[in-house]
Amino acid sequence: EVQLVQSGAEVKKPGESLKISCRASGYGFTNYWIGWVRQMPGKGLEWMAIIYPGDSETRYSPSFQGQVTISADKSINTAYLQWNNLQASDTAMYYCARHEWKSAAHWFDPWGQGTLVTVSS
Amino acid sequence: QSVLTQPPSVSAAPGQKVTISCSGSTSNIGDNYVSWYQQLPGTAPKLLIYDNNKRPSGIPDRFSGSKSGTSATLGITGLQTGDEADYYCGTWDSSLRAGAFGGGTKLTVL
């Protein structure tokens, strides 16, 4: 069974750094893209970034380029999302999901359970 | 503001059919396949449709997808109260070189 298990909820102060994780199992981690999706409180889904663990190639949404860093450690089948200077506006639920990319077809499946990040002074 | 436009809400009675639209442009829907996701309250999103009209294993045939030009549509027949959820379309944008989701549509089954 393909499964993505995310790290637990975080409470941080503005200006702090944070790295959340997503551990994959049940498939060849280096053979699929994996990505992150933001959902701010009461709002919709926002596509953030994807990475191909096989060669660490990345794609970022222009909205998130320079704001976060996506990475992966293929030795432990884990993807990460990192911030260096958290802001209150980063408060959101963050989902990881395996990203299928076949020519012009893209979709996310399956999804992790979500990691709630709260940034407050 | 998303590059994909969905109606904020739709509603219908149990047993009826509803459609949810997703409008884009030549650089996203016009050039790429569309996927659809269901997000039940308090849960992670789940893939409903991929490649415009394909259903993953376990998704009932009450759910269908179609695409025409720069728009896509999700159809749900035989509505059940358990279908009350937020629904999102998604695709790739060739100009942005990144993916995108629609703003989401809240389905109410009256």
PDB file of N, CA, C and O in Angstrom, chain B residues 3-56:
ATOM      1  N   VAL B   3      -5.521  30.526 -11.373  1.00  0.00           N
ATOM      2  CA  VAL B   3      -5.678  30.610 -12.829  1.00  0.00           C
ATOM      3  C   VAL B   3      -6.850  29.759 -13.290  1.00  0.00           C
ATOM      4  O   VAL B   3      -7.228  29.800 -14.462  1.00  0.00           O
ATOM      5  N   LEU B   4      -7.398  28.939 -12.395  1.00  0.00           N
ATOM      6  CA  LEU B   4      -8.543  28.096 -12.707  1.00  0.00           C
ATOM      7  C   LEU B   4      -9.741  28.601 -11.910  1.00  0.00           C
ATOM      8  O   LEU B   4      -9.630  28.827 -10.702  1.00  0.00           O
ATOM      9  N   THR B   5     -10.881  28.759 -12.586  1.00  0.00           N
ATOM     10  CA  THR B   5     -12.063  29.340 -11.949  1.00  0.00           C
ATOM     11  C   THR B   5     -13.158  28.294 -11.759  1.00  0.00           C
ATOM     12  O   THR B   5     -13.570  27.631 -12.724  1.00  0.00           O
ATOM     13  N   GLN B   6     -13.598  28.160 -10.524  1.00  0.00           N
ATOM     14  CA  GLN B   6     -14.715  27.274 -10.181  1.00  0.00           C
ATOM     15  C   GLN B   6     -15.813  28.086  -9.510  1.00  0.00           C
ATOM     16  O   GLN B   6     -15.518  29.088  -8.847  1.00  0.00           O
ATOM     17  N   PRO B   7     -17.065  27.642  -9.595  1.00  0.00           N
ATOM     18  CA  PRO B   7     -18.118  28.319  -8.827  1.00  0.00           C
ATOM     19  C   PRO B   7     -17.891  28.050  -7.348  1.00  0.00           C
ATOM     20  O   PRO B   7     -17.490  26.947  -6.956  1.00  0.00           O
ATOM     21  N   PRO B   8     -18.134  29.037  -6.481  1.00  0.00           N
ATOM     22  CA  PRO B   8     -17.890  28.835  -5.054  1.00  0.00           C
ATOM     23  C   PRO B   8     -18.755  27.735  -4.442  1.00  0.00           C
ATOM     24  O   PRO B   8     -18.305  27.041  -3.524  1.00  0.00           O
ATOM     25  N   SER B   9     -19.981  27.584  -4.952  1.00  0.00           N
ATOM     26  CA  SER B   9     -20.881  26.601  -4.360  1.00  0.00           C
ATOM     27  C   SER B   9     -21.890  26.091  -5.382  1.00  0.00           C
ATOM     28  O   SER B   9     -22.205  26.786  -6.354  1.00  0.00           O
ATOM     29  N   VAL B  10     -22.329  24.868  -5.165  1.00  0.00           N
ATOM     30  CA  VAL B  10     -23.423  24.274  -5.913  1.00  0.00           C
ATOM     31  C   VAL B  10     -24.247  23.466  -4.922  1.00  0.00           C
ATOM     32  O   VAL B  10     -23.748  23.056  -3.868  1.00  0.00           O
ATOM     33  N   SER B  11     -25.507  23.227  -5.276  1.00  0.00           N
ATOM     34  CA  SER B  11     -26.350  22.426  -4.398  1.00  0.00           C
ATOM     35  C   SER B  11     -27.361  21.655  -5.220  1.00  0.00           C
ATOM     36  O   SER B  11     -27.728  22.058  -6.339  1.00  0.00           O
ATOM     37  N   ALA B  12     -27.812  20.550  -4.676  1.00  0.00           N
ATOM     38  CA  ALA B  12     -28.824  19.736  -5.321  1.00  0.00           C
ATOM     39  C   ALA B  12     -29.403  18.785  -4.283  1.00  0.00           C
ATOM     40  O   ALA B  12     -28.825  18.600  -3.197  1.00  0.00           O
ATOM     41  N   ALA B  13     -30.514  18.186  -4.621  1.00  0.00           N
ATOM     42  CA  ALA B  13     -31.197  17.269  -3.704  1.00  0.00           C
ATOM     43  C   ALA B  13     -30.604  15.863  -3.802  1.00  0.00           C
ATOM     44  O   ALA B  13     -30.009  15.493  -4.814  1.00  0.00           O
ATOM     45  N   PRO B  14     -30.779  15.061  -2.763  1.00  0.00           N
ATOM     46  CA  PRO B  14     -30.324  13.673  -2.824  1.00  0.00           C
ATOM     47  C   PRO B  14     -30.928  12.956  -4.024  1.00  0.00           C
ATOM     48  O   PRO B  14     -32.102  13.151  -4.356  1.00  0.00           O
ATOM     49  N   GLY B  15     -30.082  12.144  -4.686  1.00  0.00           N
ATOM     50  CA  GLY B  15     -30.535  11.401  -5.847  1.00  0.00           C
ATOM     51  C   GLY B  15     -30.399  12.142  -7.156  1.00  0.00           C
ATOM     52  O   GLY B  15     -30.446  11.525  -8.230  1.00  0.00           O
ATOM     53  N   GLN B  16     -30.241  13.456  -7.080  1.00  0.00           N
ATOM     54  CA  GLN B  16     -30.135  14.262  -8.294  1.00  0.00           C
ATOM     55  C   GLN B  16     -28.708  14.264  -8.820  1.00  0.00           C
ATOM     56  O   GLN B  16     -27.798  13.635  -8.267  1.00  0.00           O
ATOM     57  N   LYS B  17     -28.516  15.002  -9.930  1.00  0.00           N
ATOM     58  CA  LYS B  17     -27.197  15.139 -10.550  1.00  0.00           C
ATOM     59  C   LYS B  17     -26.738  16.576 -10.428  1.00  0.00           C
ATOM     60  O   LYS B  17     -27.545  17.515 -10.447  1.00  0.00           O
ATOM     61  N   VAL B  18     -25.416  16.743 -10.285  1.00  0.00           N
ATOM     62  CA  VAL B  18     -24.840  18.085 -10.240  1.00  0.00           C
ATOM     63  C   VAL B  18     -23.577  18.102 -11.098  1.00  0.00           C
ATOM     64  O   VAL B  18     -22.904  17.072 -11.270  1.00  0.00           O
ATOM     65  N   THR B  19     -23.287  19.266 -11.650  1.00  0.00           N
ATOM     66  CA  THR B  19     -22.025  19.439 -12.375  1.00  0.00           C
ATOM     67  C   THR B  19     -21.266  20.614 -11.788  1.00  0.00           C
ATOM     68  O   THR B  19     -21.865  21.601 -11.342  1.00  0.00           O
ATOM     69  N   ILE B  20     -19.952  20.494 -11.788  1.00  0.00           N
ATOM     70  CA  ILE B  20     -19.062  21.549 -11.295  1.00  0.00           C
ATOM     71  C   ILE B  20     -18.098  21.895 -12.421  1.00  0.00           C
ATOM     72  O   ILE B  20     -17.425  21.006 -12.955  1.00  0.00           O
ATOM     73  N   SER B  21     -18.044  23.165 -12.754  1.00  0.00           N
ATOM     74  CA  SER B  21     -17.202  23.597 -13.866  1.00  0.00           C
ATOM     75  C   SER B  21     -15.847  24.099 -13.379  1.00  0.00           C
ATOM     76  O   SER B  21     -15.688  24.513 -12.219  1.00  0.00           O
ATOM     77  N   CYS B  22     -14.889  24.057 -14.295  1.00  0.00           N
ATOM     78  CA  CYS B  22     -13.529  24.523 -14.020  1.00  0.00           C
ATOM     79  C   CYS B  22     -13.036  25.186 -15.301  1.00  0.00           C
ATOM     80  O   CYS B  22     -12.857  24.505 -16.325  1.00  0.00           O
ATOM     81  N   SER B  23     -12.872  26.492 -15.251  1.00  0.00           N
ATOM     82  CA  SER B  23     -12.511  27.240 -16.448  1.00  0.00           C
ATOM     83  C   SER B  23     -11.071  27.732 -16.368  1.00  0.00           C
ATOM     84  O   SER B  23     -10.643  28.265 -15.347  1.00  0.00           O
ATOM     85  N   GLY B  24     -10.351  27.557 -17.462  1.00  0.00           N
ATOM     86  CA  GLY B  24      -8.944  27.965 -17.477  1.00  0.00           C
ATOM     87  C   GLY B  24      -8.578  28.665 -18.771  1.00  0.00           C
ATOM     88  O   GLY B  24      -9.360  29.461 -19.291  1.00  0.00           O
ATOM     89  N   SER B  25      -7.388  28.360 -19.279  1.00  0.00           N
ATOM     90  CA  SER B  25      -6.905  29.001 -20.488  1.00  0.00           C
ATOM     91  C   SER B  25      -6.102  28.001 -21.326  1.00  0.00           C
ATOM     92  O   SER B  25      -5.931  26.839 -20.938  1.00  0.00           O
ATOM     93  N   THR B  26      -5.582  28.481 -22.455  1.00  0.00           N
ATOM     94  CA  THR B  26      -4.841  27.593 -23.349  1.00  0.00           C
ATOM     95  C   THR B  26      -3.555  27.088 -22.706  1.00  0.00           C
ATOM     96  O   THR B  26      -3.084  25.992 -23.047  1.00  0.00           O
ATOM     97  N   SER B  27      -2.975  27.847 -21.770  1.00  0.00           N
ATOM     98  CA  SER B  27      -1.707  27.423 -21.162  1.00  0.00           C
ATOM     99  C   SER B  27      -1.889  26.376 -20.071  1.00  0.00           C
ATOM    100  O   SER B  27      -0.930  25.716 -19.680  1.00  0.00           O
ATOM    101  N   ASN B  28      -3.103  26.222 -19.559  1.00  0.00           N
ATOM    102  CA  ASN B  28      -3.317  25.202 -18.532  1.00  0.00           C
ATOM    103  C   ASN B  28      -4.275  24.112 -19.040  1.00  0.00           C
ATOM    104  O   ASN B  28      -3.820  23.111 -19.618  1.00  0.00           O
ATOM    105  N   ILE B  29      -5.563  24.284 -18.875  1.00  0.00           N
ATOM    106  CA  ILE B  29      -6.495  23.233 -19.292  1.00  0.00           C
ATOM    107  C   ILE B  29      -6.381  22.954 -20.788  1.00  0.00           C
ATOM    108  O   ILE B  29      -6.477  21.800 -21.229  1.00  0.00           O
ATOM    109  N   GLY B  30      -6.185  23.994 -21.573  1.00  0.00           N
ATOM    110  CA  GLY B  30      -6.113  23.809 -23.022  1.00  0.00           C
ATOM    111  C   GLY B  30      -4.962  22.929 -23.469  1.00  0.00           C
ATOM    112  O   GLY B  30      -5.026  22.286 -24.517  1.00  0.00           O
ATOM    113  N   ASP B  31      -3.900  22.892 -22.660  1.00  0.00           N
ATOM    114  CA  ASP B  31      -2.686  22.175 -23.044  1.00  0.00           C
ATOM    115  C   ASP B  31      -2.430  20.907 -22.235  1.00  0.00           C
ATOM    116  O   ASP B  31      -1.514  20.139 -22.568  1.00  0.00           O
ATOM    117  N   ASN B  32      -3.177  20.708 -21.157  1.00  0.00           N
ATOM    118  CA  ASN B  32      -2.871  19.632 -20.214  1.00  0.00           C
ATOM    119  C   ASN B  32      -4.130  18.908 -19.740  1.00  0.00           C
ATOM    120  O   ASN B  32      -5.242  19.405 -19.927  1.00  0.00           O
ATOM    121  N   TYR B  33      -3.912  17.751 -19.134  1.00  0.00           N
ATOM    122  CA  TYR B  33      -5.036  16.993 -18.602  1.00  0.00           C
ATOM    123  C   TYR B  33      -5.476  17.572 -17.250  1.00  0.00           C
ATOM    124  O   TYR B  33      -4.710  18.229 -16.555  1.00  0.00           O
ATOM    125  N   VAL B  34      -6.726  17.275 -16.897  1.00  0.00           N
ATOM    126  CA  VAL B  34      -7.323  17.807 -15.674  1.00  0.00           C
ATOM    127  C   VAL B  34      -7.559  16.676 -14.666  1.00  0.00           C
ATOM    128  O   VAL B  34      -7.908  15.551 -15.048  1.00  0.00           O
ATOM    129  N   SER B  35      -7.363  16.989 -13.390  1.00  0.00           N
ATOM    130  CA  SER B  35      -7.698  16.064 -12.314  1.00  0.00           C
ATOM    131  C   SER B  35      -8.697  16.744 -11.382  1.00  0.00           C
ATOM    132  O   SER B  35      -8.819  17.974 -11.374  1.00  0.00           O
ATOM    133  N   TRP B  36      -9.411  15.938 -10.615  1.00  0.00           N
ATOM    134  CA  TRP B  36     -10.412  16.443  -9.663  1.00  0.00           C
ATOM    135  C   TRP B  36     -10.196  15.765  -8.314  1.00  0.00           C
ATOM    136  O   TRP B  36      -9.859  14.577  -8.244  1.00  0.00           O
ATOM    137  N   TYR B  37     -10.421  16.535  -7.239  1.00  0.00           N
ATOM    138  CA  TYR B  37     -10.207  16.059  -5.881  1.00  0.00           C
ATOM    139  C   TYR B  37     -11.419  16.354  -5.028  1.00  0.00           C
ATOM    140  O   TYR B  37     -12.078  17.392  -5.188  1.00  0.00           O
ATOM    141  N   GLN B  38     -11.695  15.455  -4.101  1.00  0.00           N
ATOM    142  CA  GLN B  38     -12.758  15.634  -3.115  1.00  0.00           C
ATOM    143  C   GLN B  38     -12.126  15.814  -1.743  1.00  0.00           C
ATOM    144  O   GLN B  38     -11.249  15.029  -1.362  1.00  0.00           O
ATOM    145  N   GLN B  39     -12.564  16.848  -1.028  1.00  0.00           N
ATOM    146  CA  GLN B  39     -12.082  17.040   0.333  1.00  0.00           C
ATOM    147  C   GLN B  39     -13.275  17.062   1.273  1.00  0.00           C
ATOM    148  O   GLN B  39     -14.006  18.057   1.349  1.00  0.00           O
ATOM    149  N   LEU B  40     -13.472  15.969   1.976  1.00  0.00           N
ATOM    150  CA  LEU B  40     -14.515  15.891   2.996  1.00  0.00           C
ATOM    151  C   LEU B  40     -14.095  16.743   4.186  1.00  0.00           C
ATOM    152  O   LEU B  40     -12.905  16.938   4.421  1.00  0.00           O
ATOM    153  N   PRO B  41     -15.058  17.254   4.950  1.00  0.00           N
ATOM    154  CA  PRO B  41     -14.721  18.129   6.083  1.00  0.00           C
ATOM    155  C   PRO B  41     -13.697  17.517   7.021  1.00  0.00           C
ATOM    156  O   PRO B  41     -13.845  16.375   7.457  1.00  0.00           O
ATOM    157  N   GLY B  42     -12.641  18.267   7.288  1.00  0.00           N
ATOM    158  CA  GLY B  42     -11.634  17.852   8.246  1.00  0.00           C
ATOM    159  C   GLY B  42     -10.696  16.758   7.781  1.00  0.00           C
ATOM    160  O   GLY B  42      -9.968  16.182   8.600  1.00  0.00           O
ATOM    161  N   THR B  43     -10.690  16.466   6.482  1.00  0.00           N
ATOM    162  CA  THR B  43      -9.829  15.387   5.986  1.00  0.00           C
ATOM    163  C   THR B  43      -8.930  15.887   4.859  1.00  0.00           C
ATOM    164  O   THR B  43      -9.124  16.979   4.317  1.00  0.00           O
ATOM    165  N   ALA B  44      -7.954  15.059   4.500  1.00  0.00           N
ATOM    166  CA  ALA B  44      -7.073  15.383   3.388  1.00  0.00           C
ATOM    167  C   ALA B  44      -7.821  15.186   2.068  1.00  0.00           C
ATOM    168  O   ALA B  44      -8.756  14.386   1.979  1.00  0.00           O
ATOM    169  N   PRO B  45      -7.430  15.907   1.041  1.00  0.00           N
ATOM    170  CA  PRO B  45      -8.046  15.708  -0.278  1.00  0.00           C
ATOM    171  C   PRO B  45      -7.825  14.290  -0.787  1.00  0.00           C
ATOM    172  O   PRO B  45      -6.865  13.609  -0.397  1.00  0.00           O
ATOM    173  N   LYS B  46      -8.717  13.856  -1.675  1.00  0.00           N
ATOM    174  CA  LYS B  46      -8.624  12.531  -2.285  1.00  0.00           C
ATOM    175  C   LYS B  46      -8.837  12.664  -3.788  1.00  0.00           C
ATOM    176  O   LYS B  46      -9.711  13.422  -4.230  1.00  0.00           O
ATOM    177  N   LEU B  47      -8.037  11.938  -4.558  1.00  0.00           N
ATOM    178  CA  LEU B  47      -8.163  11.973  -6.017  1.00  0.00           C
ATOM    179  C   LEU B  47      -9.461  11.298  -6.465  1.00  0.00           C
ATOM    180  O   LEU B  47      -9.740  10.164  -6.086  1.00  0.00           O
ATOM    181  N   LEU B  48     -10.241  12.014  -7.283  1.00  0.00           N
ATOM    182  CA  LEU B  48     -11.490  11.483  -7.833  1.00  0.00           C
ATOM    183  C   LEU B  48     -11.350  11.130  -9.316  1.00  0.00           C
ATOM    184  O   LEU B  48     -11.877  10.110  -9.765  1.00  0.00           O
ATOM    185  N   ILE B  49     -10.718  11.999 -10.067  1.00  0.00           N
ATOM    186  CA  ILE B  49     -10.613  11.874 -11.521  1.00  0.00           C
ATOM    187  C   ILE B  49      -9.199  12.307 -11.932  1.00  0.00           C
ATOM    188  O   ILE B  49      -8.676  13.301 -11.407  1.00  0.00           O
ATOM    189  N   TYR B  50      -8.599  11.577 -12.862  1.00  0.00           N
ATOM    190  CA  TYR B  50      -7.331  11.991 -13.451  1.00  0.00           C
ATOM    191  C   TYR B  50      -7.419  11.816 -14.962  1.00  0.00           C
ATOM    192  O   TYR B  50      -8.344  11.170 -15.470  1.00  0.00           O
ATOM    193  N   ASP B  51      -6.482  12.391 -15.689  1.00  0.00           N
ATOM    194  CA  ASP B  51      -6.498  12.307 -17.151  1.00  0.00           C
ATOM    195  C   ASP B  51      -7.842  12.718 -17.743  1.00  0.00           C
ATOM    196  O   ASP B  51      -8.346  12.075 -18.668  1.00  0.00           O
ATOM    197  N   ASN B  52      -8.426  13.764 -17.199  1.00  0.00           N
ATOM    198  CA  ASN B  52      -9.717  14.342 -17.617  1.00  0.00           C
ATOM    199  C   ASN B  52     -10.935  13.515 -17.223  1.00  0.00           C
ATOM    200  O   ASN B  52     -11.966  14.069 -16.825  1.00  0.00           O
ATOM    201  N   ASN B  53     -10.846  12.188 -17.386  1.00  0.00           N
ATOM    202  CA  ASN B  53     -12.058  11.384 -17.233  1.00  0.00           C
ATOM    203  C   ASN B  53     -11.829   9.983 -16.667  1.00  0.00           C
ATOM    204  O   ASN B  53     -12.736   9.149 -16.722  1.00  0.00           O
ATOM    205  N   LYS B  54     -10.654   9.702 -16.141  1.00  0.00           N
ATOM    206  CA  LYS B  54     -10.372   8.367 -15.591  1.00  0.00           C
ATOM    207  C   LYS B  54     -10.601   8.356 -14.076  1.00  0.00           C
ATOM    208  O   LYS B  54     -10.258   9.312 -13.381  1.00  0.00           O
ATOM    209  N   ARG B  55     -11.164   7.277 -13.592  1.00  0.00           N
ATOM    210  CA  ARG B  55     -11.411   7.120 -12.156  1.00  0.00           C
ATOM    211  C   ARG B  55     -10.414   6.141 -11.545  1.00  0.00           C
ATOM    212  O   ARG B  55     -10.242   5.030 -12.071  1.00  0.00           O
ATOM    213  N   PRO B  56      -9.780   6.539 -10.428  1.00  0.00           N
ATOM    214  CA  PRO B  56      -8.904   5.566  -9.741  1.00  0.00           C
ATOM    215  C   PRO B  56      -9.735   4.412  -9.210  1.00  0.00           C
ATOM    216  O   PRO B  56     -10.953   4.520  -9.046  1.00  0.00           O
TER     217      PRO B  56
END
